[in-house]
Coordinates of N, CA and C in Angstrom, one line a residue:
X1 N 110.1 -26.1 181.2 CA 109.1 -26.3 182.2 C 108.6 -24.9 182.7
X2 N 107.3 -24.9 182.8 CA 106.7 -23.6 183.3 C 106.8 -23.6 184.8
X3 N 106.5 -22.4 185.3 CA 106.7 -22.2 186.8 C 105.8 -23.1 187.6
X4 N 104.5 -23.3 187.1 CA 103.6 -24.2 187.8 C 104.1 -25.7 187.8
X5 N 104.7 -26.1 186.7 CA 105.2 -27.5 186.6 C 106.4 -27.6 187.5
X6 N 107.3 -26.6 187.6 CA 108.4 -26.6 188.5 C 107.9 -26.7 190.0
X7 N 106.9 -26.0 190.3 CA 106.4 -26.1 191.7 C 105.8 -27.5 191.9
X8 N 105.0 -28.0 191.0 CA 104.4 -29.3 191.1 C 105.5 -30.4 191.2
X9 N 106.6 -30.3 190.5 CA 107.7 -31.2 190.5 C 108.3 -31.2 191.9
X10 N 108.6 -30.0 192.4 CA 109.2 -29.9 193.7 C 108.3 -30.6 194.8
X11 N 107.0 -30.3 194.8 CA 106.1 -30.9 195.8 C 106.1 -32.4 195.7
X12 N 106.0 -32.9 194.5 CA 105.9 -34.4 194.3 C 107.2 -35.1 194.7
X13 N 108.3 -34.5 194.3 CA 109.6 -35.1 194.6 C 109.8 -35.1 196.1
X14 N 109.5 -34.0 196.7 CA 109.7 -33.9 198.2 C 108.8 -34.9 198.9
X15 N 107.6 -35.1 198.5 CA 106.7 -36.1 199.1 C 107.2 -37.5 198.9
X16 N 107.8 -37.8 197.7 CA 108.2 -39.2 197.4 C 109.6 -39.5 198.1
X17 N 110.2 -38.5 198.7 CA 111.5 -38.8 199.3 C 111.4 -39.8 200.5
X18 N 110.3 -40.0 201.0 CA 110.2 -40.9 202.1 C 110.2 -42.4 201.6
X19 N 110.2 -42.6 200.3 CA 110.3 -43.9 199.6 C 109.1 -44.8 199.9
X20 N 108.0 -44.2 200.3 CA 106.8 -45.0 200.5 C 105.9 -44.9 199.3
X21 N 104.9 -45.7 199.2 CA 103.9 -45.7 198.2 C 103.0 -44.5 198.5
X22 N 102.6 -43.7 197.4 CA 101.7 -42.6 197.6 C 100.6 -42.7 196.5
X23 N 99.4 -42.4 196.9 CA 98.3 -42.4 195.9 C 98.5 -41.1 195.1
X24 N 98.2 -41.2 193.8 CA 98.4 -40.0 192.9 C 97.4 -38.9 193.3
X25 N 96.2 -39.3 193.7 CA 95.2 -38.3 194.1 C 95.7 -37.4 195.3
X26 N 96.5 -38.0 196.1 CA 97.1 -37.3 197.3 C 97.7 -35.9 196.9
X27 N 98.3 -35.9 195.7 CA 99.0 -34.6 195.3 C 98.0 -33.5 195.0
X28 N 96.8 -33.9 194.5 CA 95.7 -33.0 194.3 C 95.1 -32.5 195.6
X29 N 94.9 -33.5 196.5 CA 94.3 -33.1 197.8 C 95.2 -32.2 198.7
X30 N 96.4 -32.6 198.8 CA 97.3 -31.9 199.7 C 97.9 -30.6 199.1
X31 N 98.3 -30.7 197.8 CA 99.0 -29.5 197.2 C 98.1 -28.8 196.2
X32 N 96.9 -29.2 196.0 CA 95.9 -28.6 195.1 C 96.5 -28.5 193.7
X33 N 97.3 -29.5 193.2 CA 97.8 -29.6 191.9 C 96.7 -30.0 190.9
X34 N 96.8 -29.5 189.7 CA 95.8 -29.9 188.7 C 96.2 -31.3 188.1
X35 N 95.2 -32.0 187.6 CA 95.5 -33.3 187.0 C 96.5 -33.2 185.9
X36 N 96.5 -32.1 185.1 CA 97.5 -31.9 184.0 C 98.9 -31.8 184.6
X37 N 99.1 -31.0 185.7 CA 100.4 -30.9 186.3 C 100.9 -32.2 186.8
X38 N 100.0 -32.9 187.5 CA 100.4 -34.2 188.1 C 100.8 -35.2 187.0
X39 N 100.0 -35.2 185.9 CA 100.3 -36.1 184.8 C 101.6 -35.8 184.1
X40 N 101.9 -34.5 183.9 CA 103.2 -34.1 183.3 C 104.4 -34.5 184.1
X41 N 104.3 -34.3 185.4 CA 105.4 -34.6 186.3 C 105.6 -36.1 186.4
X42 N 104.5 -36.8 186.6 CA 104.7 -38.3 186.7 C 105.2 -38.9 185.3
X43 N 104.7 -38.4 184.2 CA 105.2 -38.8 182.9 C 106.7 -38.6 182.8
X44 N 107.1 -37.4 183.2 CA 108.5 -37.0 183.1 C 109.4 -38.0 184.0
X45 N 108.9 -38.2 185.2 CA 109.6 -39.0 186.1 C 109.7 -40.5 185.7
X46 N 108.6 -41.0 185.1 CA 108.6 -42.3 184.5 C 109.5 -42.4 183.3
X47 N 109.5 -41.4 182.5 CA 110.5 -41.4 181.3 C 111.9 -41.4 181.8
X48 N 112.2 -40.7 182.9 CA 113.6 -40.6 183.4 C 113.9 -41.8 184.2
X49 N 112.9 -42.7 184.4 CA 113.1 -44.0 185.2 C 113.5 -43.7 186.6
X50 N 112.8 -42.7 187.2 CA 113.0 -42.4 188.6 C 112.0 -42.9 189.6
X51 N 110.8 -43.3 189.0 CA 109.7 -43.8 189.9 C 109.2 -45.1 189.3
X52 N 108.5 -45.8 190.2 CA 107.7 -47.0 189.7 C 106.3 -46.7 190.0
X53 N 105.4 -47.2 189.2 CA 104.0 -47.0 189.3 C 103.2 -48.3 189.2
X54 N 102.3 -48.5 190.1 CA 101.4 -49.6 190.1 C 100.0 -49.1 190.3
X55 N 99.2 -49.2 189.3 CA 97.9 -48.6 189.4 C 97.9 -47.1 189.6
X56 N 97.3 -46.7 190.7 CA 97.3 -45.2 191.0 C 98.3 -44.9 192.1
X57 N 99.2 -45.7 192.3 CA 100.2 -45.5 193.4 C 101.6 -45.4 192.7
X58 N 102.4 -44.5 193.3 CA 103.8 -44.3 192.8 C 104.7 -44.2 194.0
X59 N 106.0 -44.5 193.7 CA 107.1 -44.2 194.7 C 108.4 -44.1 194.0
X60 N 109.4 -43.6 194.7 CA 110.7 -43.6 194.1 C 111.3 -45.0 193.9
X61 N 112.1 -45.2 192.9 CA 112.7 -46.5 192.7 C 113.6 -46.8 193.8
X62 N 113.7 -48.1 194.2 CA 114.6 -48.4 195.3 C 116.1 -48.5 194.9
X63 N 116.3 -48.6 193.6 CA 117.7 -48.7 193.1 C 118.2 -47.4 192.4
X64 N 118.1 -46.3 193.0 CA 118.6 -45.1 192.4 C 120.0 -44.9 192.7
X65 N 120.8 -44.5 191.6 CA 122.2 -44.2 191.8 C 122.4 -42.8 192.0
X66 N 123.7 -42.4 192.1 CA 124.0 -41.0 192.4 C 123.6 -40.0 191.3
X67 N 123.6 -40.5 190.1 CA 123.2 -39.6 189.0 C 121.7 -39.4 189.1
X68 N 120.9 -40.4 189.4 CA 119.5 -40.3 189.6 C 119.1 -39.3 190.7
X69 N 119.8 -39.5 191.8 CA 119.6 -38.6 193.0 C 120.0 -37.1 192.6
X70 N 121.0 -37.0 191.8 CA 121.4 -35.6 191.4 C 120.2 -35.0 190.5
X71 N 119.7 -35.8 189.6 CA 118.5 -35.3 188.8 C 117.3 -35.0 189.7
X72 N 117.1 -35.8 190.7 CA 116.0 -35.5 191.6 C 116.2 -34.1 192.3
X73 N 117.4 -33.9 192.8 CA 117.7 -32.7 193.5 C 117.6 -31.5 192.5
X74 N 118.0 -31.7 191.3 CA 117.8 -30.6 190.3 C 116.3 -30.3 190.0
X75 N 115.5 -31.4 190.0 CA 114.1 -31.2 189.7 C 113.4 -30.5 190.9
X76 N 113.9 -30.6 192.1 CA 113.3 -30.0 193.2 C 113.6 -28.5 193.3
X77 N 114.6 -28.0 192.6 CA 114.9 -26.6 192.7 C 114.0 -25.8 191.8
X78 N 113.5 -24.7 192.3 CA 112.6 -23.8 191.5 C 113.3 -22.5 191.3
X79 N 112.9 -21.8 190.3 CA 113.4 -20.4 190.1 C 112.5 -19.4 190.8
X80 N 113.1 -18.3 191.1 CA 112.4 -17.2 191.7 C 111.4 -16.6 190.7
X81 N 110.1 -16.4 191.2 CA 109.1 -15.9 190.3 C 109.5 -14.5 189.7
X82 N 109.2 -14.3 188.5 CA 109.5 -13.1 187.8 C 109.0 -11.8 188.5
X83 N 107.8 -12.0 189.1 CA 107.1 -10.8 189.7 C 108.0 -10.3 190.9
X84 N 108.8 -11.2 191.5 CA 109.6 -10.7 192.6 C 110.8 -9.9 192.2
X85 N 111.1 -10.0 190.9 CA 112.3 -9.2 190.4 C 112.0 -7.7 190.4
X86 N 110.7 -7.4 190.2 CA 110.3 -6.0 190.2 C 109.6 -5.5 191.5
X87 N 109.5 -6.4 192.5 CA 108.8 -6.0 193.7 C 109.6 -5.0 194.5
X88 N 109.0 -4.0 194.9 CA 109.6 -2.9 195.7 C 109.0 -3.0 197.1
X89 N 109.7 -3.5 198.1 CA 109.0 -3.6 199.4 C 108.8 -2.2 200.0
X90 N 107.7 -2.1 200.8 CA 107.4 -0.8 201.5 C 107.6 -1.1 203.0
X91 N 107.9 0.0 203.7 CA 108.1 -0.2 205.1 C 106.8 -0.6 205.7
X92 N 106.8 -1.6 206.5 CA 105.6 -2.1 207.1 C 105.2 -1.3 208.4
X93 N 106.2 -0.8 209.1 CA 106.0 -0.1 210.3 C 107.0 1.1 210.3
X94 N 106.6 2.1 211.0 CA 107.5 3.3 211.2 C 108.5 3.0 212.4
X95 N 109.6 3.5 212.3 CA 110.6 3.3 213.3 C 110.2 4.2 214.5
X96 N 110.2 3.6 215.7 CA 109.8 4.3 216.9 C 111.1 4.7 217.6
X97 N 111.1 5.9 218.1 CA 112.3 6.4 218.7 C 112.4 6.1 220.2
X98 N 111.3 5.6 220.8 CA 111.3 5.3 222.2 C 110.3 4.2 222.4
X99 N 110.5 3.5 223.6 CA 109.6 2.4 223.9 C 108.7 2.9 225.1
X100 N 107.5 2.6 225.1 CA 106.6 2.9 226.2 C 106.2 1.8 227.0

């Protein structure tokens, strides 16, 4: 999974945790996810039998077991972006020796 798909997965799984029905277009409006990202995540979750879909609405299945919940938790975790591995922070302010 690419970094964008990991982020999309996290956002969708977090939203679906309330166990309510959600419109698929909501993920584009709220999180600015592309249609391709939304499609890939929903297809993956349907394949894993974690969600149910009726028309353009989805929600988590009501009969999830501990293994399913464990998979959802794993899907929510993202990796640290590679760019942060080489990031060198600079001092934002200078240390002041006294207060005025």
